[in-house]
mmCIF file of C-alpha atoms and ligand atoms in Angstrom:
data_model
loop_
_atom_site.group_PDB
_atom_site.id
_atom_site.type_symbol
_atom_site.label_atom_id
_atom_site.label_comp_id
_atom_site.label_asym_id
_atom_site.label_seq_id
_atom_site.Cartn_x
_atom_site.Cartn_y
_atom_site.Cartn_z
ATOM 1 C CA UNK A 1173 47.904 -94.388 49.124
ATOM 2 C CA UNK A 1174 51.125 -95.205 50.974
ATOM 3 C CA UNK A 1175 50.366 -96.108 54.556
ATOM 4 C CA UNK A 1176 51.700 -93.540 57.079
ATOM 5 C CA UNK A 1177 55.252 -94.232 58.290
ATOM 6 C CA UNK A 1178 56.168 -96.259 55.166
ATOM 7 C CA UNK A 1179 59.047 -94.332 53.659
ATOM 8 C CA UNK A 1180 58.693 -93.391 49.989
ATOM 9 C CA UNK A 1181 61.328 -94.240 47.480
ATOM 10 C CA UNK A 1182 63.516 -91.663 45.652
ATOM 11 C CA UNK A 1183 61.737 -92.589 42.413
ATOM 12 C CA UNK A 1184 58.369 -91.617 43.813
ATOM 13 C CA UNK A 1185 59.807 -88.494 45.483
ATOM 14 C CA UNK A 1186 61.184 -87.346 42.102
ATOM 15 C CA UNK A 1187 57.965 -88.118 40.200
ATOM 16 C CA UNK A 1188 56.063 -86.005 42.751
ATOM 17 C CA UNK A 1189 58.618 -83.222 42.406
ATOM 18 C CA UNK A 1190 58.131 -83.378 38.633
ATOM 19 C CA UNK A 1191 54.342 -83.195 39.049
ATOM 20 C CA UNK A 1192 54.746 -80.210 41.349
ATOM 21 C CA UNK A 1193 56.732 -78.483 38.572
ATOM 22 C CA UNK A 1194 59.990 -78.459 40.571
ATOM 23 C CA UNK A 1195 61.958 -80.531 38.075
ATOM 24 C CA UNK A 1196 61.733 -81.582 34.400
ATOM 25 C CA UNK A 1197 61.423 -85.223 33.312
ATOM 26 C CA UNK A 1198 65.019 -85.050 32.054
ATOM 27 C CA UNK A 1199 66.338 -83.777 35.392
ATOM 28 C CA UNK A 1200 64.398 -86.505 37.159
ATOM 29 C CA UNK A 1201 66.107 -89.115 34.936
ATOM 30 C CA UNK A 1202 69.496 -87.493 35.531
ATOM 31 C CA UNK A 1203 69.118 -87.616 39.330
ATOM 32 C CA UNK A 1204 67.915 -91.246 39.112
ATOM 33 C CA UNK A 1205 71.025 -92.161 37.118
ATOM 34 C CA UNK A 1206 73.356 -90.334 39.478
ATOM 35 C CA UNK A 1207 71.728 -92.161 42.403
ATOM 36 C CA UNK A 1208 72.191 -95.460 40.615
ATOM 37 C CA UNK A 1209 75.881 -94.681 40.009
ATOM 38 C CA UNK A 1210 76.264 -93.829 43.702
ATOM 39 C CA UNK A 1211 74.833 -97.200 44.606
ATOM 40 C CA UNK A 1212 77.565 -98.817 42.518
ATOM 41 C CA UNK A 1213 80.203 -96.630 44.238
ATOM 42 C CA UNK A 1214 78.758 -97.517 47.603
ATOM 43 C CA UNK A 1215 79.076 -101.172 46.731
ATOM 44 C CA UNK A 1216 82.717 -100.765 45.756
ATOM 45 C CA UNK A 1217 83.513 -98.705 48.903
ATOM 46 C CA UNK A 1218 81.801 -101.328 51.024
ATOM 47 C CA UNK A 1219 83.757 -104.233 49.536
ATOM 48 C CA UNK A 1220 86.978 -102.411 50.421
ATOM 49 C CA UNK A 1221 89.983 -104.715 50.555
ATOM 50 C CA UNK A 1222 87.818 -107.644 49.350
ATOM 51 C CA UNK A 1223 87.209 -105.775 46.107
ATOM 52 C CA UNK A 1224 90.861 -104.866 45.652
ATOM 53 C CA UNK A 1225 89.930 -101.173 45.486
ATOM 54 C CA UNK A 1226 91.997 -99.769 48.342
ATOM 55 C CA UNK A 1227 95.303 -97.937 47.895
ATOM 56 C CA UNK A 1228 96.839 -95.506 45.454
ATOM 57 C CA UNK A 1229 96.097 -95.541 41.726
ATOM 58 C CA UNK A 1230 99.686 -94.410 41.069
ATOM 59 C CA UNK A 1231 98.411 -91.374 39.128
ATOM 60 C CA UNK A 1232 97.772 -87.712 39.965
ATOM 61 C CA UNK A 1233 94.988 -85.299 39.042
ATOM 62 C CA UNK A 1234 95.412 -81.875 37.455
ATOM 63 C CA UNK A 1235 95.352 -80.308 40.900
ATOM 64 C CA UNK A 1236 98.529 -82.136 41.852
ATOM 65 C CA UNK A 1237 96.791 -84.579 44.213
ATOM 66 C CA UNK A 1238 97.647 -88.294 44.245
ATOM 67 C CA UNK A 1239 94.657 -90.299 43.080
ATOM 68 C CA UNK A 1240 93.356 -93.298 45.015
ATOM 69 C CA UNK A 1241 92.017 -96.311 43.138
ATOM 70 C CA UNK A 1242 88.561 -95.417 44.339
ATOM 71 C CA UNK A 1243 88.848 -91.814 43.098
ATOM 72 C CA UNK A 1244 89.459 -93.156 39.588
ATOM 73 C CA UNK A 1245 86.855 -95.936 39.807
ATOM 74 C CA UNK A 1246 84.125 -93.618 41.143
ATOM 75 C CA UNK A 1247 84.880 -91.109 38.364
ATOM 76 C CA UNK A 1248 84.512 -93.866 35.756
ATOM 77 C CA UNK A 1249 81.282 -95.171 37.292
ATOM 78 C CA UNK A 1250 79.666 -91.700 37.196
ATOM 79 C CA UNK A 1251 80.724 -90.993 33.635
ATOM 80 C CA UNK A 1252 79.742 -94.388 32.266
ATOM 81 C CA UNK A 1253 76.328 -94.326 33.967
ATOM 82 C CA UNK A 1254 75.495 -90.850 32.672
ATOM 83 C CA UNK A 1255 76.972 -90.529 29.225
ATOM 84 C CA UNK A 1256 74.405 -92.462 27.230
ATOM 85 C CA UNK A 1257 71.113 -91.338 28.774
ATOM 86 C CA UNK A 1258 70.552 -88.283 26.537
ATOM 87 C CA UNK A 1259 69.978 -85.889 29.380
ATOM 88 C CA UNK A 1260 73.488 -84.314 29.498
ATOM 89 C CA UNK A 1261 75.563 -82.019 27.381
ATOM 90 C CA UNK A 1262 78.719 -82.668 29.369
ATOM 91 C CA UNK A 1263 80.483 -83.344 32.657
ATOM 92 C CA UNK A 1264 83.135 -81.687 34.767
ATOM 93 C CA UNK A 1265 84.883 -83.677 37.421
ATOM 94 C CA UNK A 1266 87.496 -82.997 40.075
ATOM 95 C CA UNK A 1267 89.438 -85.968 38.647
ATOM 96 C CA UNK A 1268 89.416 -84.841 34.978
ATOM 97 C CA UNK A 1269 91.873 -82.273 33.531
ATOM 98 C CA UNK A 1270 89.142 -80.606 31.513
ATOM 99 C CA UNK A 1271 85.396 -80.904 31.040
ATOM 100 C CA UNK A 1272 84.148 -84.068 29.283
ATOM 101 C CA UNK A 1273 81.746 -83.934 26.362
ATOM 102 C CA UNK A 1274 79.080 -86.558 25.852
ATOM 103 C CA UNK A 1275 80.440 -88.840 23.072
ATOM 104 C CA UNK A 1276 78.914 -88.180 19.625
ATOM 105 C CA UNK A 1277 77.461 -91.705 19.585
ATOM 106 C CA UNK A 1278 74.868 -90.561 22.130
ATOM 107 C CA UNK A 1279 72.192 -87.826 22.019
ATOM 108 C CA UNK A 1280 72.992 -84.610 23.869
ATOM 109 C CA UNK A 1281 70.774 -83.148 26.532
ATOM 110 C CA UNK A 1282 70.340 -79.772 28.217
ATOM 111 C CA UNK A 1283 72.113 -80.340 31.552
ATOM 112 C CA UNK A 1284 75.690 -80.188 32.827
ATOM 113 C CA UNK A 1285 76.791 -82.482 35.633
ATOM 114 C CA UNK A 1286 79.688 -81.516 37.870
ATOM 115 C CA UNK A 1287 81.059 -83.829 40.565
ATOM 116 C CA UNK A 1288 83.644 -84.739 43.155
ATOM 117 C CA UNK A 1289 83.431 -88.527 42.560
ATOM 118 C CA UNK A 1290 84.972 -89.419 45.885
ATOM 119 C CA UNK A 1291 85.264 -86.879 48.614
ATOM 120 C CA UNK A 1292 87.494 -87.525 51.630
ATOM 121 C CA UNK A 1293 89.838 -89.844 49.823
ATOM 122 C CA UNK A 1294 92.419 -89.675 52.680
ATOM 123 C CA UNK A 1295 89.845 -91.698 54.659
ATOM 124 C CA UNK A 1296 89.400 -94.557 52.175
ATOM 125 C CA UNK A 1297 92.155 -96.784 53.425
ATOM 126 C CA UNK A 1298 91.224 -96.314 57.074
ATOM 127 C CA UNK A 1299 87.506 -97.248 56.732
ATOM 128 C CA UNK A 1300 86.140 -93.826 57.622
ATOM 129 C CA UNK A 1301 83.160 -92.252 55.782
ATOM 130 C CA UNK A 1302 83.698 -90.947 52.303
ATOM 131 C CA UNK A 1303 81.162 -89.606 49.763
ATOM 132 C CA UNK A 1304 80.256 -88.263 46.358
ATOM 133 C CA UNK A 1305 79.188 -84.642 45.754
ATOM 134 C CA UNK A 1306 77.321 -83.469 42.612
ATOM 135 C CA UNK A 1307 75.903 -80.327 41.101
ATOM 136 C CA UNK A 1308 73.611 -79.834 38.103
ATOM 137 C CA UNK A 1309 73.513 -76.755 35.887
ATOM 138 C CA UNK A 1310 71.534 -75.997 32.794
ATOM 139 C CA UNK A 1311 73.396 -75.659 29.544
ATOM 140 C CA UNK A 1312 72.641 -72.619 27.422
ATOM 141 C CA UNK A 1313 70.454 -73.429 24.364
ATOM 142 C CA UNK A 1314 71.726 -73.643 20.808
ATOM 143 C CA UNK A 1315 75.367 -74.502 21.507
ATOM 144 C CA UNK A 1316 77.330 -76.026 18.637
ATOM 145 C CA UNK A 1317 80.428 -76.753 20.624
ATOM 146 C CA UNK A 1318 80.608 -77.200 24.368
ATOM 147 C CA UNK A 1319 83.288 -75.037 26.044
ATOM 148 C CA UNK A 1320 84.540 -74.602 29.619
ATOM 149 C CA UNK A 1321 82.790 -71.204 29.769
ATOM 150 C CA UNK A 1322 79.373 -72.900 29.587
ATOM 151 C CA UNK A 1323 80.114 -74.473 32.989
ATOM 152 C CA UNK A 1324 81.297 -71.212 34.569
ATOM 153 C CA UNK A 1325 77.975 -70.244 36.164
ATOM 154 C CA UNK A 1326 77.485 -69.056 39.739
ATOM 155 C CA UNK A 1327 76.095 -71.585 42.228
ATOM 156 C CA UNK A 1328 72.792 -69.706 42.338
ATOM 157 C CA UNK A 1329 72.126 -71.204 38.885
ATOM 158 C CA UNK A 1330 72.261 -74.801 40.108
ATOM 159 C CA UNK A 1331 69.019 -76.697 39.451
ATOM 160 C CA UNK A 1332 69.988 -79.625 41.694
ATOM 161 C CA UNK A 1333 72.734 -80.604 44.073
ATOM 162 C CA UNK A 1334 73.386 -83.542 46.315
ATOM 163 C CA UNK A 1335 75.839 -85.769 48.018
ATOM 164 C CA UNK A 1336 76.011 -89.394 49.112
ATOM 165 C CA UNK A 1337 77.795 -90.462 52.304
ATOM 166 C CA UNK A 1338 79.237 -93.973 52.357
ATOM 167 C CA UNK A 1339 79.202 -94.344 56.090
ATOM 168 C CA UNK A 1340 77.543 -96.821 58.546
ATOM 169 C CA UNK A 1341 74.528 -96.326 56.238
ATOM 170 C CA UNK A 1342 74.712 -94.997 52.690
ATOM 171 C CA UNK A 1343 72.642 -91.844 52.478
ATOM 172 C CA UNK A 1344 71.718 -89.505 49.644
ATOM 173 C CA UNK A 1345 71.018 -85.852 50.487
ATOM 174 C CA UNK A 1346 69.364 -83.904 47.760
ATOM 175 C CA UNK A 1347 67.978 -80.480 46.895
ATOM 176 C CA UNK A 1348 66.226 -79.319 43.753
ATOM 177 C CA UNK A 1349 65.602 -75.903 45.276
ATOM 178 C CA UNK A 1350 62.626 -76.846 47.466
ATOM 179 C CA UNK A 1351 64.218 -77.899 50.744
ATOM 180 C CA UNK A 1352 66.930 -80.470 51.502
ATOM 181 C CA UNK A 1353 65.878 -84.111 51.881
ATOM 182 C CA UNK A 1354 67.700 -87.202 53.045
ATOM 183 C CA UNK A 1355 67.327 -90.743 51.688
ATOM 184 C CA UNK A 1356 68.820 -93.933 53.169
ATOM 185 C CA UNK A 1357 69.864 -96.808 50.981
ATOM 186 C CA UNK A 1358 67.911 -99.946 51.716
ATOM 187 C CA UNK A 1359 70.376 -102.565 50.568
ATOM 188 C CA UNK A 1360 67.786 -105.351 50.446
ATOM 189 C CA UNK A 1361 65.450 -103.375 48.197
ATOM 190 C CA UNK A 1362 68.284 -101.665 46.382
ATOM 191 C CA UNK A 1363 66.530 -98.299 46.607
ATOM 192 C CA UNK A 1364 66.993 -94.984 48.392
ATOM 193 C CA UNK A 1365 64.068 -94.354 50.806
ATOM 194 C CA UNK A 1366 63.144 -90.907 52.109
ATOM 195 C CA UNK A 1367 64.082 -90.840 55.773
ATOM 196 C CA UNK A 1368 64.126 -87.089 56.439
ATOM 197 C CA UNK A 1369 62.101 -84.492 54.596
ATOM 198 C CA UNK A 1370 63.033 -80.820 54.972
ATOM 199 C CA UNK A 1371 66.240 -81.029 56.980
ATOM 200 C CA UNK A 1372 66.743 -77.907 59.093
ATOM 201 C CA UNK A 1373 70.107 -76.704 60.412
ATOM 202 C CA UNK A 1374 69.778 -75.088 63.846
ATOM 203 C CA UNK A 1375 70.642 -71.382 63.559
ATOM 204 C CA UNK A 1376 72.966 -71.461 66.571
ATOM 205 C CA UNK A 1377 75.627 -73.946 67.467
ATOM 206 C CA UNK A 1378 78.360 -74.876 69.935
ATOM 207 C CA UNK A 1379 80.354 -77.060 67.522
ATOM 208 C CA UNK A 1380 82.977 -76.130 64.949
ATOM 209 C CA UNK A 1381 84.854 -78.145 62.344
ATOM 210 C CA UNK A 1382 88.270 -77.038 61.130
ATOM 211 C CA UNK A 1383 91.712 -78.612 60.642
ATOM 212 C CA UNK A 1384 93.429 -77.056 63.715
ATOM 213 C CA UNK A 1385 96.844 -78.272 62.595
ATOM 214 C CA UNK A 1386 96.868 -75.403 60.100
ATOM 215 C CA UNK A 1387 96.371 -72.760 62.780
ATOM 216 C CA UNK A 1388 99.842 -71.252 62.406
ATOM 217 C CA UNK A 1389 99.141 -70.558 58.718
ATOM 218 C CA UNK A 1390 95.871 -68.660 59.267
ATOM 219 C CA UNK A 1391 95.370 -64.957 58.704
ATOM 220 C CA UNK A 1392 94.466 -62.630 61.655
ATOM 221 C CA UNK A 1393 90.612 -62.737 61.468
ATOM 222 C CA UNK A 1394 90.652 -66.581 61.557
ATOM 223 C CA UNK A 1395 93.096 -66.543 64.475
ATOM 224 C CA UNK A 1396 90.847 -64.195 66.426
ATOM 225 C CA UNK A 1397 87.621 -66.106 65.618
ATOM 226 C CA UNK A 1398 88.902 -69.530 66.663
ATOM 227 C CA UNK A 1399 90.829 -68.178 69.686
ATOM 228 C CA UNK A 1400 87.542 -66.789 70.956
ATOM 229 C CA UNK A 1401 85.725 -70.108 70.406
ATOM 230 C CA UNK A 1402 88.470 -71.832 72.435
ATOM 231 C CA UNK A 1403 88.107 -69.420 75.331
ATOM 232 C CA UNK A 1404 84.708 -70.999 75.988
ATOM 233 C CA UNK A 1405 82.224 -69.867 78.629
ATOM 234 C CA UNK A 1406 84.508 -67.285 80.223
ATOM 235 C CA UNK A 1407 85.497 -65.762 76.847
ATOM 236 C CA UNK A 1408 83.696 -63.204 74.654
ATOM 237 C CA UNK A 1409 81.380 -65.856 73.126
ATOM 238 C CA UNK A 1410 80.077 -66.917 76.587
ATOM 239 C CA UNK A 1411 79.769 -70.640 75.801
ATOM 240 C CA UNK A 1412 81.920 -73.727 75.479
ATOM 241 C CA UNK A 1413 82.459 -75.021 71.967
ATOM 242 C CA UNK A 1414 83.155 -78.616 70.901
ATOM 243 C CA UNK A 1415 85.302 -79.514 67.861
ATOM 244 C CA UNK A 1416 84.928 -82.263 65.248
ATOM 245 C CA UNK A 1417 86.920 -82.793 62.026
ATOM 246 C CA UNK A 1418 86.362 -85.939 59.959
ATOM 247 C CA UNK A 1419 88.378 -84.667 56.977
ATOM 248 C CA UNK A 1420 85.589 -85.846 54.643
ATOM 249 C CA UNK A 1421 83.543 -82.757 53.794
ATOM 250 C CA UNK A 1422 80.503 -84.926 53.169
ATOM 251 C CA UNK A 1423 80.663 -86.396 56.663
ATOM 252 C CA UNK A 1424 81.267 -83.000 58.314
ATOM 253 C CA UNK A 1425 78.438 -81.397 56.361
ATOM 254 C CA UNK A 1426 76.116 -84.303 57.135
ATOM 255 C CA UNK A 1427 76.721 -83.863 60.858
ATOM 256 C CA UNK A 1428 76.010 -80.146 60.519
ATOM 257 C CA UNK A 1429 72.743 -80.830 58.640
ATOM 258 C CA UNK A 1430 71.749 -83.206 61.390
ATOM 259 C CA UNK A 1431 72.665 -81.267 64.538
ATOM 260 C CA UNK A 1432 74.160 -77.917 63.476
ATOM 261 C CA UNK A 1433 77.712 -76.595 63.507
ATOM 262 C CA UNK A 1434 80.111 -74.542 61.415
ATOM 263 C CA UNK A 1435 82.545 -76.051 58.867
ATOM 264 C CA UNK A 1436 85.539 -73.927 57.889
ATOM 265 C CA UNK A 1437 88.315 -74.435 55.359
ATOM 266 C CA UNK A 1438 89.937 -71.007 55.201
ATOM 267 C CA UNK A 1439 92.465 -69.540 52.840
ATOM 268 C CA UNK A 1440 95.875 -69.548 54.566
ATOM 269 C CA UNK A 1441 99.471 -68.550 54.210
ATOM 270 C CA UNK A 1442 100.702 -71.911 52.903
ATOM 271 C CA UNK A 1443 99.743 -70.943 49.362
ATOM 272 C CA UNK A 1444 98.526 -67.328 49.612
ATOM 273 C CA UNK A 1445 97.692 -67.302 45.881
ATOM 274 C CA UNK A 1446 95.179 -70.114 46.357
ATOM 275 C CA UNK A 1447 91.881 -69.040 47.889
ATOM 276 C CA UNK A 1448 91.543 -72.152 50.066
ATOM 277 C CA UNK A 1449 91.695 -75.871 49.390
ATOM 278 C CA UNK A 1450 88.141 -76.799 48.404
ATOM 279 C CA UNK A 1451 86.830 -76.600 44.890
ATOM 280 C CA UNK A 1452 84.067 -74.112 44.124
ATOM 281 C CA UNK A 1453 82.307 -76.024 41.376
ATOM 282 C CA UNK A 1454 82.519 -79.587 42.788
ATOM 283 C CA UNK A 1455 82.402 -79.051 46.566
ATOM 284 C CA UNK A 1456 81.567 -75.536 47.735
ATOM 285 C CA UNK A 1457 78.652 -74.732 45.387
ATOM 286 C CA UNK A 1458 76.668 -77.936 45.798
ATOM 287 C CA UNK A 1459 77.223 -77.970 49.549
ATOM 288 C CA UNK A 1460 76.201 -74.302 49.779
ATOM 289 C CA UNK A 1461 72.983 -74.998 47.879
ATOM 290 C CA UNK A 1462 72.184 -77.969 50.177
ATOM 291 C CA UNK A 1463 72.985 -75.977 53.313
ATOM 292 C CA UNK A 1464 71.047 -72.843 52.327
ATOM 293 C CA UNK A 1465 68.048 -75.006 51.431
ATOM 294 C CA UNK A 1466 68.183 -76.347 54.993
ATOM 295 C CA UNK A 1467 68.182 -72.850 56.457
ATOM 296 C CA UNK A 1468 71.951 -72.537 56.851
ATOM 297 C CA UNK A 1469 74.453 -70.113 55.288
ATOM 298 C CA UNK A 1470 77.661 -70.440 53.244
ATOM 299 C CA UNK A 1471 80.253 -67.788 52.544
ATOM 300 C CA UNK A 1472 83.932 -67.513 51.560
ATOM 301 C CA UNK A 1473 84.474 -65.258 54.585
ATOM 302 C CA UNK A 1474 83.316 -62.183 52.628
ATOM 303 C CA UNK A 1475 80.601 -63.089 50.124
ATOM 304 C CA UNK A 1476 77.869 -65.657 49.680
ATOM 305 C CA UNK A 1477 79.510 -68.565 47.921
ATOM 306 C CA UNK A 1478 76.638 -69.074 45.449
ATOM 307 C CA UNK A 1479 77.068 -65.491 44.162
ATOM 308 C CA UNK A 1480 80.669 -66.042 43.127
ATOM 309 C CA UNK A 1481 81.191 -65.902 39.352
ATOM 310 C CA UNK A 1482 83.662 -68.687 38.659
ATOM 311 C CA UNK A 1483 86.521 -67.993 36.211
ATOM 312 C CA UNK A 1484 87.906 -71.502 35.983
ATOM 313 C CA UNK A 1485 86.568 -75.009 36.351
ATOM 314 C CA UNK A 1486 88.956 -76.160 39.111
ATOM 315 C CA UNK A 1487 88.770 -72.877 40.994
ATOM 316 C CA UNK A 1488 89.303 -73.055 44.748
ATOM 317 C CA UNK A 1489 87.526 -71.086 47.433
ATOM 318 C CA UNK A 1490 87.542 -70.579 51.165
ATOM 319 C CA UNK A 1491 84.473 -72.121 52.812
ATOM 320 C CA UNK A 1492 82.504 -71.144 55.911
ATOM 321 C CA UNK A 1493 79.199 -73.025 56.059
ATOM 322 C CA UNK A 1494 76.568 -74.295 58.483
ATOM 323 C CA UNK A 1495 74.497 -72.766 61.257
ATOM 324 C CA UNK A 1496 73.383 -69.338 60.025
ATOM 325 C CA UNK A 1497 74.224 -67.184 63.052
ATOM 326 C CA UNK A 1498 77.673 -68.742 63.501
ATOM 327 C CA UNK A 1499 78.579 -68.294 59.810
ATOM 328 C CA UNK A 1500 77.509 -64.659 60.191
ATOM 329 C CA UNK A 1501 79.858 -64.166 63.132
ATOM 330 C CA UNK A 1502 82.864 -65.699 61.310
ATOM 331 C CA UNK A 1503 82.055 -63.734 58.158
ATOM 332 C CA UNK A 1504 81.714 -60.483 60.113
ATOM 333 C CA UNK A 1505 85.235 -60.941 61.568
ATOM 334 C CA UNK A 1506 86.636 -61.231 58.051
ATOM 335 C CA UNK A 1507 84.597 -58.313 56.668
ATOM 336 C CA UNK A 1508 85.665 -56.081 59.595
ATOM 337 C CA UNK A 1509 89.293 -56.968 58.884
ATOM 338 C CA UNK A 1510 88.776 -56.123 55.210
ATOM 339 C CA UNK A 1511 89.462 -59.711 54.077
ATOM 340 C CA UNK A 1512 91.310 -62.814 55.203
HETATM 341 P P1 AHG B 491 88.987 -84.817 48.249
HETATM 342 O O1 AHG B 491 89.192 -86.127 48.946
HETATM 343 O O2 AHG B 491 87.857 -84.824 47.273
HETATM 344 O O3 AHG B 491 90.259 -84.235 47.669
HETATM 345 O O4 AHG B 491 88.498 -83.780 49.342
HETATM 346 C C1 AHG B 491 89.029 -83.707 50.615
HETATM 347 C C2 AHG B 491 88.700 -82.425 51.237
HETATM 348 C C3 AHG B 491 87.431 -82.472 52.075
HETATM 349 O O5 AHG B 491 86.650 -83.572 51.967
HETATM 350 C C4 AHG B 491 87.927 -82.314 53.478
HETATM 351 O O6 AHG B 491 87.094 -81.462 54.213
HETATM 352 C C5 AHG B 491 89.298 -81.702 53.346
HETATM 353 O O7 AHG B 491 89.749 -82.016 52.037
HETATM 354 C C6 AHG B 491 90.252 -82.221 54.344
HETATM 355 O O8 AHG B 491 91.451 -81.547 54.222
HETATM 356 P P2 AHG B 491 92.678 -81.724 55.230
HETATM 357 O O9 AHG B 491 93.246 -83.079 54.940
HETATM 358 O O10 AHG B 491 93.611 -80.597 54.833
HETATM 359 O O11 AHG B 491 92.160 -81.598 56.623
HETATM 360 MN MN1 MN B 492 86.409 -83.486 47.977
HETATM 361 MN MN1 MN B 493 87.588 -86.096 45.580
#
């Protein structure tokens, strides 16, 4: 028996989850491999200028965003680590134009791995926390040829989701549908140790996270909601709110998992055809699964994010997530207005 207070390693946590029937052996292996890849990314992020990994890659992704060297490197690390293990049918990544099939040289498995290899890339060169976000779906049986439509499943079908934050400590936060659990990387041992079982997001909060510089572009329900937060104690909400915005979704969500809050990236007038900035499959769905498993909520202002049927891989979505009661208030304002 492990003595009390001695944290258990991710490996043991996953074996116990398998014994409890929460995950298959293949999914356990997949999560182990993703965690190993994240350790390699953590190492590269940590080396920073010493590793020559800072700065622009000089390329762009399909979404028209300039890629940083670490965006490209993290993407390569995740694909190389996972392609040969036999547990995957394919990948989809924020940094790839299309989905990626497992090369024919390797056996194919039954899972699909989707990821944002490096989240918060505007923070890389300024030594502020960044992260990796991932989502695992099951691939339909008996497929001859993998197609994009096999990935287009609502978030409610995810069998696992997680993120790593490369901050003062490197942490892995994981759900396989039985609570949300946090692991801290012990650099001396080289393993992730369970440091918080069953994270719980407080239902109420006095803290919000939004990029206020976009305020003039927001639609009326967002204007009304945030204006009321800013009115504080003497306004309709009857309490003072604090604001935080790291501009790394992983870091903002990690704070919310730790002490509550609401994270918002709304749709706005800058590009009215785009429903927000964040990506449904690589960012919003995995974070929604993690947040809901910790007792929080996640909507696009109107609907539960995990109920959205995606129609393309790089689809964007408005995101309201965090403390349940606060997400309900913000969502109600949008529903009452008939949409953003
Ligand atoms: P990425 O670096 O993967 O493109 O994601 C950045 C995202 C998210 O992490 C963050 O919450 C948001 O973009 C910040 O956007 P602004 O720079 O518009 O505030
Ligand atoms: Mn991102
Ligand atoms: Mn990214």
